[in-house]
Amino acid sequence: MTLDKQQKKDLATAYKQSFRPMGVYQIRNTVNGKALVGSSMDLDGMNNRLAFSKQMNANTFMELRDDWNRYGGNAFVFEVLDRIKPREEQMNDPSELDGYKEEVETLLELWLEKLQPYGERGYNKPKRR
């Protein structure tokens, strides 16, 4: 099946207007249980980043560097902790994402408080007050 230029353009536009899964994730070390907790406006993209890093054996997560070198990339797994469900199916303007960014950051703060992934428990750095 070949697509003409207009079909390709329509598909690209539909993709750009769709919401990606967004929320909070952890990259967990299966050897020692430590985790890096983060948030993303594109959870699938973050998962792909880890998968690519593992495939290329090239760590792109500086927080994981020492344990990545010690245990290897296959010691790490990506896990979604929480998702934000968009209120709409499509966005008409990229600025609509701004409202979700605040929600994702708030959700991240809640998970950081709950899991406390600092020191021996994780790779996150505590926020300075």
mmCIF file of C-alpha atoms in Angstrom:
data_model
loop_
_atom_site.group_PDB
_atom_site.id
_atom_site.type_symbol
_atom_site.label_atom_id
_atom_site.label_comp_id
_atom_site.label_asym_id
_atom_site.label_seq_id
_atom_site.Cartn_x
_atom_site.Cartn_y
_atom_site.Cartn_z
ATOM 1 C CA MET A 1 0.000 0.000 0.000
ATOM 2 C CA THR A 2 1.485 3.306 -1.057
ATOM 3 C CA LEU A 3 0.364 6.646 0.233
ATOM 4 C CA ASP A 4 0.201 9.781 -1.846
ATOM 5 C CA LYS A 5 1.584 13.066 -0.547
ATOM 6 C CA GLN A 6 -1.770 14.299 0.768
ATOM 7 C CA GLN A 7 -2.424 11.080 2.697
ATOM 8 C CA LYS A 8 1.032 11.304 4.267
ATOM 9 C CA LYS A 9 0.402 14.930 5.193
ATOM 10 C CA ASP A 10 -2.979 14.073 6.709
ATOM 11 C CA LEU A 11 -1.486 11.226 8.752
ATOM 12 C CA ALA A 12 1.342 13.457 9.999
ATOM 13 C CA THR A 13 -1.147 16.170 10.998
ATOM 14 C CA ALA A 14 -3.356 13.660 12.830
ATOM 15 C CA TYR A 15 -0.318 12.339 14.697
ATOM 16 C CA LYS A 16 0.810 15.829 15.703
ATOM 17 C CA GLN A 17 -2.682 16.630 16.992
ATOM 18 C CA SER A 18 -2.989 13.453 19.044
ATOM 19 C CA PHE A 19 -2.082 13.309 22.710
ATOM 20 C CA ARG A 20 0.756 11.000 23.690
ATOM 21 C CA PRO A 21 0.465 8.958 26.870
ATOM 22 C CA MET A 22 1.796 11.248 29.601
ATOM 23 C CA GLY A 23 2.498 10.709 33.258
ATOM 24 C CA VAL A 24 5.022 9.360 35.748
ATOM 25 C CA TYR A 25 7.425 6.448 35.235
ATOM 26 C CA GLN A 26 10.275 4.736 36.982
ATOM 27 C CA ILE A 27 13.372 3.110 35.570
ATOM 28 C CA ARG A 28 14.033 0.357 38.079
ATOM 29 C CA ASN A 29 17.255 -1.553 38.604
ATOM 30 C CA THR A 30 16.216 -5.204 38.909
ATOM 31 C CA VAL A 31 19.463 -6.118 40.679
ATOM 32 C CA ASN A 32 19.391 -3.712 43.623
ATOM 33 C CA GLY A 33 15.833 -2.326 43.474
ATOM 34 C CA LYS A 34 16.888 1.308 43.131
ATOM 35 C CA ALA A 35 14.722 3.463 40.860
ATOM 36 C CA LEU A 36 14.854 6.707 38.936
ATOM 37 C CA VAL A 37 11.398 8.303 39.075
ATOM 38 C CA GLY A 38 10.523 10.858 36.409
ATOM 39 C CA SER A 39 7.730 12.352 34.392
ATOM 40 C CA SER A 40 7.194 12.695 30.685
ATOM 41 C CA MET A 41 4.737 14.246 28.284
ATOM 42 C CA ASP A 42 5.436 11.193 26.093
ATOM 43 C CA LEU A 43 5.752 7.975 28.101
ATOM 44 C CA ASP A 44 6.132 5.844 24.979
ATOM 45 C CA GLY A 45 8.988 8.059 23.818
ATOM 46 C CA MET A 46 10.728 7.722 27.185
ATOM 47 C CA ASN A 47 10.308 3.944 27.075
ATOM 48 C CA ASN A 48 11.771 3.934 23.554
ATOM 49 C CA ARG A 49 14.719 6.025 24.792
ATOM 50 C CA LEU A 50 15.551 3.387 27.417
ATOM 51 C CA ALA A 51 15.059 0.534 24.938
ATOM 52 C CA PHE A 52 17.356 2.247 22.431
ATOM 53 C CA SER A 53 19.968 2.885 25.121
ATOM 54 C CA LYS A 54 19.872 -0.788 26.095
ATOM 55 C CA GLN A 55 20.070 -1.928 22.475
ATOM 56 C CA MET A 56 23.044 0.330 21.758
ATOM 57 C CA ASN A 57 24.580 -0.345 25.182
ATOM 58 C CA ALA A 58 24.954 3.420 25.520
ATOM 59 C CA ASN A 59 23.473 4.946 28.648
ATOM 60 C CA THR A 60 21.774 8.333 28.154
ATOM 61 C CA PHE A 61 20.584 8.610 31.774
ATOM 62 C CA MET A 62 23.454 10.165 33.734
ATOM 63 C CA GLU A 63 21.818 9.330 37.081
ATOM 64 C CA LEU A 64 22.148 5.626 36.231
ATOM 65 C CA ARG A 65 25.742 5.775 34.983
ATOM 66 C CA ASP A 66 27.559 3.919 37.778
ATOM 67 C CA ASP A 67 25.046 1.077 38.089
ATOM 68 C CA TRP A 68 24.632 0.911 34.298
ATOM 69 C CA ASN A 69 28.379 0.335 33.993
ATOM 70 C CA ARG A 70 28.333 -2.184 36.863
ATOM 71 C CA TYR A 71 25.235 -4.229 35.908
ATOM 72 C CA GLY A 72 24.615 -3.391 32.256
ATOM 73 C CA GLY A 73 21.570 -1.931 30.565
ATOM 74 C CA ASN A 74 19.531 -5.111 30.788
ATOM 75 C CA ALA A 75 19.358 -4.693 34.568
ATOM 76 C CA PHE A 76 16.953 -1.770 34.067
ATOM 77 C CA VAL A 77 13.230 -1.883 33.304
ATOM 78 C CA PHE A 78 10.769 0.871 32.431
ATOM 79 C CA GLU A 79 7.530 0.948 34.425
ATOM 80 C CA VAL A 80 4.640 3.397 34.158
ATOM 81 C CA LEU A 81 3.497 4.456 37.617
ATOM 82 C CA ASP A 82 0.640 6.783 36.675
ATOM 83 C CA ARG A 83 -0.972 8.294 33.570
ATOM 84 C CA ILE A 84 -2.882 11.482 32.914
ATOM 85 C CA LYS A 85 -5.933 11.018 30.766
ATOM 86 C CA PRO A 86 -6.467 13.879 28.301
ATOM 87 C CA ARG A 87 -9.809 15.630 28.488
ATOM 88 C CA GLU A 88 -9.990 15.695 24.687
ATOM 89 C CA GLU A 89 -9.026 13.191 22.017
ATOM 90 C CA GLN A 90 -7.177 15.751 19.914
ATOM 91 C CA MET A 91 -5.449 19.042 20.464
ATOM 92 C CA ASN A 92 -5.958 21.922 18.088
ATOM 93 C CA ASP A 93 -3.048 23.957 19.391
ATOM 94 C CA PRO A 94 0.238 22.720 20.923
ATOM 95 C CA SER A 95 -0.256 25.212 23.763
ATOM 96 C CA GLU A 96 -3.011 22.906 25.053
ATOM 97 C CA LEU A 97 -0.192 20.692 26.384
ATOM 98 C CA ASP A 98 0.843 23.434 28.819
ATOM 99 C CA GLY A 99 -2.121 22.698 31.090
ATOM 100 C CA TYR A 100 -1.128 19.062 31.273
ATOM 101 C CA LYS A 101 2.530 19.808 32.072
ATOM 102 C CA GLU A 102 1.541 21.226 35.435
ATOM 103 C CA GLU A 103 -0.619 18.172 36.190
ATOM 104 C CA VAL A 104 2.238 15.821 35.262
ATOM 105 C CA GLU A 105 4.687 17.732 37.477
ATOM 106 C CA THR A 106 2.244 17.643 40.405
ATOM 107 C CA LEU A 107 1.782 13.911 39.909
ATOM 108 C CA LEU A 108 5.571 13.480 39.888
ATOM 109 C CA GLU A 109 5.875 15.326 43.205
ATOM 110 C CA LEU A 110 3.275 12.995 44.742
ATOM 111 C CA TRP A 111 5.153 9.895 43.560
ATOM 112 C CA LEU A 112 8.493 11.259 44.741
ATOM 113 C CA GLU A 113 6.992 11.859 48.158
ATOM 114 C CA LYS A 114 5.478 8.380 48.232
ATOM 115 C CA LEU A 115 8.504 6.394 46.989
ATOM 116 C CA GLN A 116 11.357 8.561 48.323
ATOM 117 C CA PRO A 117 13.778 7.347 45.599
ATOM 118 C CA TYR A 118 16.838 9.005 47.145
ATOM 119 C CA GLY A 119 20.174 7.695 48.371
ATOM 120 C CA GLU A 120 20.107 3.912 48.808
ATOM 121 C CA ARG A 121 16.510 3.749 47.540
ATOM 122 C CA GLY A 122 16.970 5.446 44.208
ATOM 123 C CA TYR A 123 18.768 7.665 41.753
ATOM 124 C CA ASN A 124 16.807 10.891 42.216
ATOM 125 C CA LYS A 125 18.426 13.839 43.936
ATOM 126 C CA PRO A 126 16.436 15.515 46.727
ATOM 127 C CA LYS A 127 15.230 19.007 45.872
ATOM 128 C CA ARG A 128 17.045 21.832 47.569
ATOM 129 C CA ARG A 129 14.842 23.949 49.752
#
